[in-house]
Coordinates of C-alpha atoms in Angstrom, one line a residue:
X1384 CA 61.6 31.2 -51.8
X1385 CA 61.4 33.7 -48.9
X1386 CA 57.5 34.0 -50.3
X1387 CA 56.5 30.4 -50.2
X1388 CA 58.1 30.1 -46.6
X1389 CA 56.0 33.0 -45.0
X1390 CA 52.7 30.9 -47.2
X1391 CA 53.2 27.7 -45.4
X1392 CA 53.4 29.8 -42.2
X1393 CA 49.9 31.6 -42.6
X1394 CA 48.1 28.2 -43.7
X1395 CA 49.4 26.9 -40.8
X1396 CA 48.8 29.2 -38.2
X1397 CA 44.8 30.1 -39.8
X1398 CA 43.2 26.7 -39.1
X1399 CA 44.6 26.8 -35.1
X1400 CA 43.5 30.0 -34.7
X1401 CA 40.0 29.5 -36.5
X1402 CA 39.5 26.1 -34.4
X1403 CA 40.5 28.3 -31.3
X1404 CA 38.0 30.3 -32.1
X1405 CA 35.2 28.3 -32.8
X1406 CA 36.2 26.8 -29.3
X1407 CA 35.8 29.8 -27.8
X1408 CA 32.3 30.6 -29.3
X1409 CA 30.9 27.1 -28.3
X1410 CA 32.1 28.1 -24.9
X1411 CA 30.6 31.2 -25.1
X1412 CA 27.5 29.9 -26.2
X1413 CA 26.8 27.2 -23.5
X1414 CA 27.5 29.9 -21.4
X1415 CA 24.8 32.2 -22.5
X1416 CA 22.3 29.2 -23.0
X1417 CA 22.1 28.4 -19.7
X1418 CA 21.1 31.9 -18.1
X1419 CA 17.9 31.0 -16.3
X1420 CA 17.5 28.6 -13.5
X1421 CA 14.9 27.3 -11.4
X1422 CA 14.0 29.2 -7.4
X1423 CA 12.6 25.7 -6.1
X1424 CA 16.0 23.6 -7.6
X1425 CA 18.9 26.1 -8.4
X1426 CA 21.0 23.2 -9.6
X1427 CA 18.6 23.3 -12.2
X1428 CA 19.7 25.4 -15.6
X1429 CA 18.5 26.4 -19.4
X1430 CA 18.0 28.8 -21.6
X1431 CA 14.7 31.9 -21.6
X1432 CA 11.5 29.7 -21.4
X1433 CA 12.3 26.6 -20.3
X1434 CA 10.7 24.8 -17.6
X1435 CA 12.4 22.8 -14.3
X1436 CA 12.5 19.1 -15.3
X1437 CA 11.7 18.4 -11.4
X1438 CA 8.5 20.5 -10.4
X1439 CA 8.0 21.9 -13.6
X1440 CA 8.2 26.0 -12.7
X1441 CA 9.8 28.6 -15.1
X1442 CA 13.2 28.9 -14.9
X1443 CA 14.0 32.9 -14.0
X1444 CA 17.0 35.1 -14.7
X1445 CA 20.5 34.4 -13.0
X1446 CA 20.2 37.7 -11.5
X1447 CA 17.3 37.0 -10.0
X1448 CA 19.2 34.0 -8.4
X1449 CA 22.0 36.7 -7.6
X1450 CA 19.7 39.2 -5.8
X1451 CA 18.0 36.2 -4.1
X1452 CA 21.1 35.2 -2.5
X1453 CA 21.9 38.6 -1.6
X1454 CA 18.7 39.1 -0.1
X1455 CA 18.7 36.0 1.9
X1456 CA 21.9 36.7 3.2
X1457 CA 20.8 40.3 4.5
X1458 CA 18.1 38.3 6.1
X1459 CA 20.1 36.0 7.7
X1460 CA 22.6 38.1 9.0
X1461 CA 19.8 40.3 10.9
X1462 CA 17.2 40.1 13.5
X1463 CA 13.2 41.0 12.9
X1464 CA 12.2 44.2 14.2
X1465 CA 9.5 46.1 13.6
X1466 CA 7.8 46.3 10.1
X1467 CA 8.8 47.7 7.0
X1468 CA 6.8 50.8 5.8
X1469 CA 7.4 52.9 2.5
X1470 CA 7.6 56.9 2.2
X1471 CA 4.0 57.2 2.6
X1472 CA 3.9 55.1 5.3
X1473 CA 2.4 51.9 4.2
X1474 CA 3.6 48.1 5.0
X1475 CA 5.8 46.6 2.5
X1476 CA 5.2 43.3 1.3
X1477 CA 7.7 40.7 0.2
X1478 CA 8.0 37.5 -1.1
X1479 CA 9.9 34.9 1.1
X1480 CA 11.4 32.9 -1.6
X1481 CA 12.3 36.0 -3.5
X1482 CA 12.9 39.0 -1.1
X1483 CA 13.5 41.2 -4.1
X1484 CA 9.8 41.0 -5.0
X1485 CA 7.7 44.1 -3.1
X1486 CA 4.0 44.4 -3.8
X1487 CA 0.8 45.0 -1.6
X1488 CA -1.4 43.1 1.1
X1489 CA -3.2 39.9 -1.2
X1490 CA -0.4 40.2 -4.0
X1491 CA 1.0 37.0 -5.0
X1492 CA 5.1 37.1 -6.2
X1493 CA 5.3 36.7 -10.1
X1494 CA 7.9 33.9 -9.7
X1495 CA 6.5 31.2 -7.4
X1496 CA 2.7 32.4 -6.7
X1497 CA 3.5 32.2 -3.2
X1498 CA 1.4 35.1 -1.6
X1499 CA 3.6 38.3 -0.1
X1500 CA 3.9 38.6 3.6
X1501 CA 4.9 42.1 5.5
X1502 CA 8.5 42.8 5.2
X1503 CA 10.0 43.6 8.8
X1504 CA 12.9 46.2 9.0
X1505 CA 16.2 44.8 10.3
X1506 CA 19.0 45.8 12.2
X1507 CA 23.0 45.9 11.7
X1508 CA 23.3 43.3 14.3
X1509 CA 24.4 39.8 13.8
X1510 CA 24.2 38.4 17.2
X1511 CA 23.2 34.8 17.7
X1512 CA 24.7 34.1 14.1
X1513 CA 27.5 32.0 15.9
X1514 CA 25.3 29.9 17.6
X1515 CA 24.2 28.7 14.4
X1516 CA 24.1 24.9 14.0
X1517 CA 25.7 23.1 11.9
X1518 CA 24.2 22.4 8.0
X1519 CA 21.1 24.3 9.0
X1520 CA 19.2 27.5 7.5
X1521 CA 17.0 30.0 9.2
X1522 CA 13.4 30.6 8.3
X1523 CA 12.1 33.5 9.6
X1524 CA 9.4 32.6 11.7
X1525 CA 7.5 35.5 10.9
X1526 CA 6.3 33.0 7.6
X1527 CA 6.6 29.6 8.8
X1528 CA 2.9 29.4 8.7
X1529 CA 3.0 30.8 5.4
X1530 CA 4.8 28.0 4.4
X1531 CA 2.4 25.7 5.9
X1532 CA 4.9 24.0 7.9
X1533 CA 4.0 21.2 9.9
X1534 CA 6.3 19.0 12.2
X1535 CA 6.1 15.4 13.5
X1536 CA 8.2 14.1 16.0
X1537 CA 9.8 10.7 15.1
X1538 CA 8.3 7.5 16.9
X1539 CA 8.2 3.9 17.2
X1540 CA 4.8 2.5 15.4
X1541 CA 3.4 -1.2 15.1
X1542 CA 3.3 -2.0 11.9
X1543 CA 4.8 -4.5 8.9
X1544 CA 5.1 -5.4 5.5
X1545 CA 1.7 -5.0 3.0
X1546 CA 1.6 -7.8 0.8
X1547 CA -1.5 -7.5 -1.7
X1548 CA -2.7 -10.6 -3.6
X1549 CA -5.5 -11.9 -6.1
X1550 CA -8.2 -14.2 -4.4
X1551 CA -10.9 -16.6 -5.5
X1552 CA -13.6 -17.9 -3.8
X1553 CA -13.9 -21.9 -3.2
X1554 CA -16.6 -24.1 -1.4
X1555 CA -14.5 -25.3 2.1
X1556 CA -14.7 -29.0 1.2
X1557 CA -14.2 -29.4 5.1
X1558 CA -18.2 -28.3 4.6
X1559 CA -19.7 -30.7 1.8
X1560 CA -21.6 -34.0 3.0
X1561 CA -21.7 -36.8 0.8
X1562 CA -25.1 -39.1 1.0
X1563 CA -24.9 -42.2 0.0
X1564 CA -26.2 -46.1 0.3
X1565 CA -24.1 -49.0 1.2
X1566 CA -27.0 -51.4 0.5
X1567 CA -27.9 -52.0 -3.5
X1568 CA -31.7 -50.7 -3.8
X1569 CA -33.9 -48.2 -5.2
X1570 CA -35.4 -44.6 -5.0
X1571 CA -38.6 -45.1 -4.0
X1572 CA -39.4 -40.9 -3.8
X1573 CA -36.8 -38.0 -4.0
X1574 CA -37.6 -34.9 -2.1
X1575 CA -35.0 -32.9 -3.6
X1576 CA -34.8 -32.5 -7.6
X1577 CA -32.0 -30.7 -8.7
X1578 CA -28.9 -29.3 -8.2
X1579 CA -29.2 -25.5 -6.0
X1580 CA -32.3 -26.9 -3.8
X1581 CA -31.5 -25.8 -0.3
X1582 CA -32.3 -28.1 2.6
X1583 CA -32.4 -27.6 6.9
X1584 CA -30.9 -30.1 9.0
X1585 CA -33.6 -32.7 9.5
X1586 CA -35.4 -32.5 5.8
X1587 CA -36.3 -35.5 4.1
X1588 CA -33.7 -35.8 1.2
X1589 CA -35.2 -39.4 -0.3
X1590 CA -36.9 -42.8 0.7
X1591 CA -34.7 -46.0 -0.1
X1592 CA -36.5 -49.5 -0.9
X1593 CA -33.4 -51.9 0.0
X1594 CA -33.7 -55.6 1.5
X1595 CA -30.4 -55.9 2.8
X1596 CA -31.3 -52.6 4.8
X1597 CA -34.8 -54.0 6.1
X1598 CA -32.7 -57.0 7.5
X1599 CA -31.1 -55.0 8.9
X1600 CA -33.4 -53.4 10.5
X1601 CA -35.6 -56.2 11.7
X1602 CA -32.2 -57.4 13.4
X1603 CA -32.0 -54.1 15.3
X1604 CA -35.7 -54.7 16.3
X1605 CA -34.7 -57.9 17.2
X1606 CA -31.6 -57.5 19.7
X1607 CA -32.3 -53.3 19.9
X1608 CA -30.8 -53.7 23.3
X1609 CA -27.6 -53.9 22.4
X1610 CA -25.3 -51.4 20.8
X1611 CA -23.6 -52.8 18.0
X1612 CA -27.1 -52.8 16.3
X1613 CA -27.6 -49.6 16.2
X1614 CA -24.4 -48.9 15.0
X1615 CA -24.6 -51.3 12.1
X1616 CA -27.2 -49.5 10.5
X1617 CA -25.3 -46.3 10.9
X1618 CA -22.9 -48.4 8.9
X1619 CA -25.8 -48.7 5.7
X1620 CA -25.9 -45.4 5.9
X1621 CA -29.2 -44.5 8.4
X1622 CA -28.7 -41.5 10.2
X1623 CA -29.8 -40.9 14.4
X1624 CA -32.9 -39.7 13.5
X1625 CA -34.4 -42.2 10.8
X1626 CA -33.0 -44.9 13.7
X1627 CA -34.9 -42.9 16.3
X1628 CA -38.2 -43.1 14.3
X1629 CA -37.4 -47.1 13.2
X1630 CA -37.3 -47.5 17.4
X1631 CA -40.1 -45.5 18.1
X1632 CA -42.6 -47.2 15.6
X1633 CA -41.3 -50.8 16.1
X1634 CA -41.2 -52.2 12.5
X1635 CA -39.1 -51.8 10.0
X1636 CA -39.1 -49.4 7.3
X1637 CA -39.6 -50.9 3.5
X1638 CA -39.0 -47.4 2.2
X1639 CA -35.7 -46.4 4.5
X1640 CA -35.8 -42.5 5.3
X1641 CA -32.9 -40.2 4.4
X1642 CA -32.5 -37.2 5.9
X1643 CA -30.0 -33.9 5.7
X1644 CA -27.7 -34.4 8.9
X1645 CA -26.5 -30.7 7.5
X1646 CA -28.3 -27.6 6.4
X1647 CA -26.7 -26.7 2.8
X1648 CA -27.2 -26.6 -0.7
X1649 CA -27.1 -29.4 -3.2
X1650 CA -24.2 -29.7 -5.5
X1651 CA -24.8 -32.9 -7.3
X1652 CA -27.5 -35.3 -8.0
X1653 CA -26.8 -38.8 -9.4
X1654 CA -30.3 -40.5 -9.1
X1655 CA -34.0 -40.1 -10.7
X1656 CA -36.9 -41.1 -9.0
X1657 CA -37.3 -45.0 -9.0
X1658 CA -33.4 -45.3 -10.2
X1659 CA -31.6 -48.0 -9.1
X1660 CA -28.5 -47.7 -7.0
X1661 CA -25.9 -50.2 -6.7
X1662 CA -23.8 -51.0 -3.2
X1663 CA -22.0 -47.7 -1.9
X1664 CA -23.1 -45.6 -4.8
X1665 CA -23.5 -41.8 -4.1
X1666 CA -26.9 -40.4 -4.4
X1667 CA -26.6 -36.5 -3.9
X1668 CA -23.7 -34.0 -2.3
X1669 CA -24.5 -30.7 0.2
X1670 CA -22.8 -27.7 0.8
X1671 CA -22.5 -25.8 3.3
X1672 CA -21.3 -22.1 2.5
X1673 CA -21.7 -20.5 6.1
X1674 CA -18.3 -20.6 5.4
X1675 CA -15.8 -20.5 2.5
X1676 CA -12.5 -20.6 1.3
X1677 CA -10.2 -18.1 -0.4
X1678 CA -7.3 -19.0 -2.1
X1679 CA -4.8 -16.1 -2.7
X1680 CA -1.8 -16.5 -5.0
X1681 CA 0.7 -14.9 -3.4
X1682 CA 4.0 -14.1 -5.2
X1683 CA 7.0 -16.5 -4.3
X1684 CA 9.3 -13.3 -2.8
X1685 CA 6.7 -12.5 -0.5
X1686 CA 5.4 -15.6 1.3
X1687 CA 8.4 -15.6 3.0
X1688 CA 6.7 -13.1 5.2
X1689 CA 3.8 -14.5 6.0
X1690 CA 3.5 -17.2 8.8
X1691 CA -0.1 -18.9 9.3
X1692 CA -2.6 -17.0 11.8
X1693 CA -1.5 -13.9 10.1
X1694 CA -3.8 -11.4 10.0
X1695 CA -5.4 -11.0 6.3
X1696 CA -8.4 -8.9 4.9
X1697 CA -10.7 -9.6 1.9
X1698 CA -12.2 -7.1 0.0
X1699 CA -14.6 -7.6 -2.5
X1700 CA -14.0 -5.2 -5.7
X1701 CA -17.4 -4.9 -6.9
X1702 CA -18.9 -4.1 -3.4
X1703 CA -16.0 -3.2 -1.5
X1704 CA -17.0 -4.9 1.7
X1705 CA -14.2 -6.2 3.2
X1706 CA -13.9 -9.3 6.0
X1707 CA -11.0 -9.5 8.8
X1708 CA -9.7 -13.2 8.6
X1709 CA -6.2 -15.0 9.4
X1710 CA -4.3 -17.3 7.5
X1711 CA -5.7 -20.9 7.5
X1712 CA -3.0 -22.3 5.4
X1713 CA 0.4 -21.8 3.4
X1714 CA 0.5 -24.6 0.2
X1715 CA 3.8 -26.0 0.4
X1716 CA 4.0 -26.6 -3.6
X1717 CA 4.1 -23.4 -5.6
X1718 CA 2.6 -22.8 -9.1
X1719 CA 6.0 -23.1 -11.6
X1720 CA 3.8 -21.2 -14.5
X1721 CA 1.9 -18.4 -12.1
X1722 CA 5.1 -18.0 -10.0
X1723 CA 2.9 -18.0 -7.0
X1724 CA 2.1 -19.8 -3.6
X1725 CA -1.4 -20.6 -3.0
X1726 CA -2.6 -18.8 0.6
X1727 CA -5.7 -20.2 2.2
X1728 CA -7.9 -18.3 4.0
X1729 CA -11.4 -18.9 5.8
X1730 CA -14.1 -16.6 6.0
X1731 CA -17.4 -16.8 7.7
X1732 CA -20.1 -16.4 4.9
X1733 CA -23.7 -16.7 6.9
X1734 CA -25.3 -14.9 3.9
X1735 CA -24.0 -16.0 1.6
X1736 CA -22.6 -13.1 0.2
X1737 CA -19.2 -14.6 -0.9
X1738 CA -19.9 -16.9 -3.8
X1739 CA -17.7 -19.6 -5.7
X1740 CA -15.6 -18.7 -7.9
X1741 CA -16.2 -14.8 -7.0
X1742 CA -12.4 -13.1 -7.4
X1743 CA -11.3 -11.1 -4.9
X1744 CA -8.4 -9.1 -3.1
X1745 CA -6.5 -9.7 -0.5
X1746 CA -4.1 -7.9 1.8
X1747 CA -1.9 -9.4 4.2
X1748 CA -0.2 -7.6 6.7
X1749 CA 3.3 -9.4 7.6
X1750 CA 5.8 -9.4 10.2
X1751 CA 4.6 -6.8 12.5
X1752 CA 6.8 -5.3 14.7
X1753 CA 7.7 -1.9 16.5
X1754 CA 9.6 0.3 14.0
X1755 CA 11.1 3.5 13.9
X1756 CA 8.8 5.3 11.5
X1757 CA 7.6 9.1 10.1
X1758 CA 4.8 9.6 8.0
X1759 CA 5.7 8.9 4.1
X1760 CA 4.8 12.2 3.0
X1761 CA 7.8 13.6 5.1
X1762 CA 10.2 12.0 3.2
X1763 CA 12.0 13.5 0.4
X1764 CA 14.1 12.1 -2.5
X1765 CA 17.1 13.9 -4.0
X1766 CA 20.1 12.5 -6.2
X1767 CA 22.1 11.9 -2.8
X1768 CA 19.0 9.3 -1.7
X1769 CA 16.4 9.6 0.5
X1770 CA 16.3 12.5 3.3
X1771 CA 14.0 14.9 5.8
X1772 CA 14.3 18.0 7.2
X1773 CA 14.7 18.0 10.8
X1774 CA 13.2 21.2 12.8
X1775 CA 15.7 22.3 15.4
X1776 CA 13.7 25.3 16.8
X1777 CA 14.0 28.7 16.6
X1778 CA 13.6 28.8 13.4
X1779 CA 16.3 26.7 12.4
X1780 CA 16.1 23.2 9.9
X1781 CA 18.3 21.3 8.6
X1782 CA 17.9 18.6 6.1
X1783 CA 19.4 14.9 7.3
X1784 CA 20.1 11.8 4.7
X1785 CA 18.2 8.6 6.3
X1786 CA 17.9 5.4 5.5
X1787 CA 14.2 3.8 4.4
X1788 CA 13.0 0.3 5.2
X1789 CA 9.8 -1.0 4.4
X1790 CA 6.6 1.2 3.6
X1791 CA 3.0 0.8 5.0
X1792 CA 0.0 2.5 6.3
X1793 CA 1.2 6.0 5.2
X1794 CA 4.7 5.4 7.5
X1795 CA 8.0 4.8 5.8
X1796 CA 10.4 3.0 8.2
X1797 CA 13.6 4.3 9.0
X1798 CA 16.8 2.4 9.4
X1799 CA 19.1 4.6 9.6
X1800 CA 19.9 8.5 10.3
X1801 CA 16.9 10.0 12.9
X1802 CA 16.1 8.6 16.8
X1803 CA 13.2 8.3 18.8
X1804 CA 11.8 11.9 19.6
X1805 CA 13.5 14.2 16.8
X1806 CA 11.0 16.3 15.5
X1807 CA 10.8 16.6 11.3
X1808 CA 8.8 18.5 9.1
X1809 CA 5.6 16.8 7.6
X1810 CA 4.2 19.3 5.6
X1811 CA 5.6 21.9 3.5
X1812 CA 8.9 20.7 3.4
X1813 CA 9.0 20.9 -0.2
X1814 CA 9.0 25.0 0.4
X1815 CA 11.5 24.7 3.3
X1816 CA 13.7 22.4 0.7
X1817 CA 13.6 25.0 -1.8
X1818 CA 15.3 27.1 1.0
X1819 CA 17.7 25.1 2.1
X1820 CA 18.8 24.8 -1.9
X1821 CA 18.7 28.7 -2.3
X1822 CA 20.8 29.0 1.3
X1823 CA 23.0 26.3 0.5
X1824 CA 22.4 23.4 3.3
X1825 CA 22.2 20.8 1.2
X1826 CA 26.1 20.8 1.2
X1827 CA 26.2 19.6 5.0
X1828 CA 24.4 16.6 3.9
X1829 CA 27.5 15.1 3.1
X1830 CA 27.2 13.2 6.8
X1831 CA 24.2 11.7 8.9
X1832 CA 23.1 14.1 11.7
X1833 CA 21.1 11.4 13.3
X1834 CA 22.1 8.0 15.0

């Protein structure tokens, strides 16, 4: 009995203490996987080989991390003096991301390329620590330049929203002529024979045999004197300078002259020589492409933002000429299948360069306005949001959480977080990032140091 009691015991107590045990190997063995970070994003961890998910770099040994810290610390807490030089008297070279790493003049650091710059000798001292302000991280400015820092000082800008759309070219039908008869008749002789001729202002488009129209004619002969004659065969369709001729010679015309009132192109043709035309029947159409039309399809979320007289430029793809232009008109239906709002715009086309049916792009630029802006490439994007890293002098930066509004021409508003006349970095604040990770002030980024 006293040997089956003592049994049940060992079974158990076995399978706690094995399941302890595996516990405490998993544990161990996360721990030991993740023994290599990455020097541009400590927060970044893995196991011998693997590579940072966000820039892609090596991950190193913790105790590279450790004697990183250390270093940067010592550096910190001490003031540049004269440089470093080795037993035999040479300068020592270090690397500024990784102190730890000593080498000679044109050596780059084994970790992050970055070439080695001459290690100054400091002292015990740590005055000026205390003045220190708040979430920021020295650089020393012996390697600013190396970093390739470059600062920008905040600013209002003129600018607004860049909406982008597709385009086609259409004839402006506020340019196309109609010619036509009022009188019933026939084409006696057609000067123009098919669709594309071009004509001048003044050509001779057709001659019209038409009684009714030689009436008419005789009676404007007859009373020329007064005005309503003239007009009446303006009403059948005779332009100023065919009445002008019918004046000058005195007797009507049995073959009525037509000419182009317009210069332009023909478009359509309805009659043959000697073709009969019945009363108000259209004999030919012109066009007039000095200037066009081009419809954009803008999407419904955007045209919100544009207003007509809104500045707009074309640019055609296969040429990449481009033409300044406003907004003529804003369609007040949209397309329910396209999702889209038709945009006219009109461009001057004198040669002819901009043909029908031609697609193209265009670019609106909306709601204008002063903003509070920095360039784009100044502003950096972390799992906190969007932020920048403000130079305070002396060496000192500090990164600062903003707020982004709308983006255009290389500036990236800013709503919220920096004022008028803080200076940021521009350029190489990736590098100065890194820093600020490796010295810890991304944990004062908890608040807004800006207005």
């Amino acid at each position: 009995m006293r040997v089956l009691f003592f049994t049940l015991i060992l079974f158990a107590f076995v399978p706690g203490a094995m399941a302890a045990e595996n516990s405490s190997a998993v544990a161990q063995s996360e721990a030991q996987a993740h023994t290599h970070y990455c020097p541009m994003h400590p927060e970044e961890t893995g196991m011998e080989g693997d590579n940072c998910p966000i820039c892609g770099m090596h991950l190193v040994p913790m105790e590279d991390k450790a004697m990183d810290m250390d270093a940067e610390h010592e550096h910190e807490m001490h003031s540049p003096a004269a440089p470093t030089k080795d037993a035999d008297g040479q300068q020592v070279y270090i690397c500024p991301m990784h102190p730890h790493i000593t080498g000679e003049e044109g050596d780059n650091c084994p970790i992050c390329g970055m070439h080695l710059v001459p290690k100054n000798e400091v002292s015990g001292s740590h005055e000026g620590h205390e003045d220190k302000p708040e979430g920021a991280f020295l650089i020393d400015p012996s390697y600013i330049q190396t970093l390739g820092v470059k600062t920008h000082q905040v600013a209002h800008h003129e600018f607004g929203r860049n909406i982008r759309a597709f385009g086609r070219v259409a004839p402006s039908t506020r340019m196309e002529y109609a010619v036509d008869v009022r009188t019933k008749g026939w084409i006696v002789d057609l000067a123009v024979d098919a669709v594309g001729d071009t004509v001048k202002k003044g050509d001779l488009l057709f001659t019209y045999y038409s009684p009714d129209l030689m009436n008419a004619q005789s009676d404007f002969l007859i009373g020329s004197r007064v005005g309503n004659a003239a007009q009446r065969l303006r009403l059948y369709g005779m332009d100023d300078k065919a009445i002008a001729e019918l004046k000058e010679r005195g007797k009507f015309f049995e073959e009525t002259p037509f000419y182009a009132v317009v210069d332009g192109t023909v478009t359509m043709l309805n009659v043959r020589k000697g073709g009969h035309v019945n009363e108000g029947g259209s004999v030919l159409k012109l066009q007039d492409f000095s200037k066009v039309w081009v419809n954009a399809d803008v999407p419904i979320r955007d045209v919100q933002f544009l207003e007509v007289g809104a500045p707009a430029t074309v640019t055609m793809p296969e040429t990449g000429k481009a033409y300044e232009t406003k907004i003529d008109f804003i369609h007040p239906v949209n397309d329910s299948k396209s999702r889209t709002v038709p945009v006219r715009l009109i461009l001057d086309n004198p040669d002819g360069a901009l043909k029908p049916e031609t697609y193209v792009d265009a670019a609106f630029s909306a709601n204008i306005k002063s903003r509070l802006a920095v360039p784009s490439e100044a502003v950096l994007y972390g799992k906190m949001g969007a932020y920048v890293i403000e130079d305070l002098g002396d060496g000192y930066f500090r990164p600062v959480m903003v707020k982004t509004g709308i983006t255009a021409d290389g500036l990236t508003e800013i709503t919220r977080g920096l004022s008028h006349g803080q200076t940021i970095v521009e350029t190489g604040q990736f590098m100065l990032d890194a820093e600020s990770n490796l010295k810890g002030g991304m944990a004062a980024m908890g608040h807004d140091h800006g207005q």
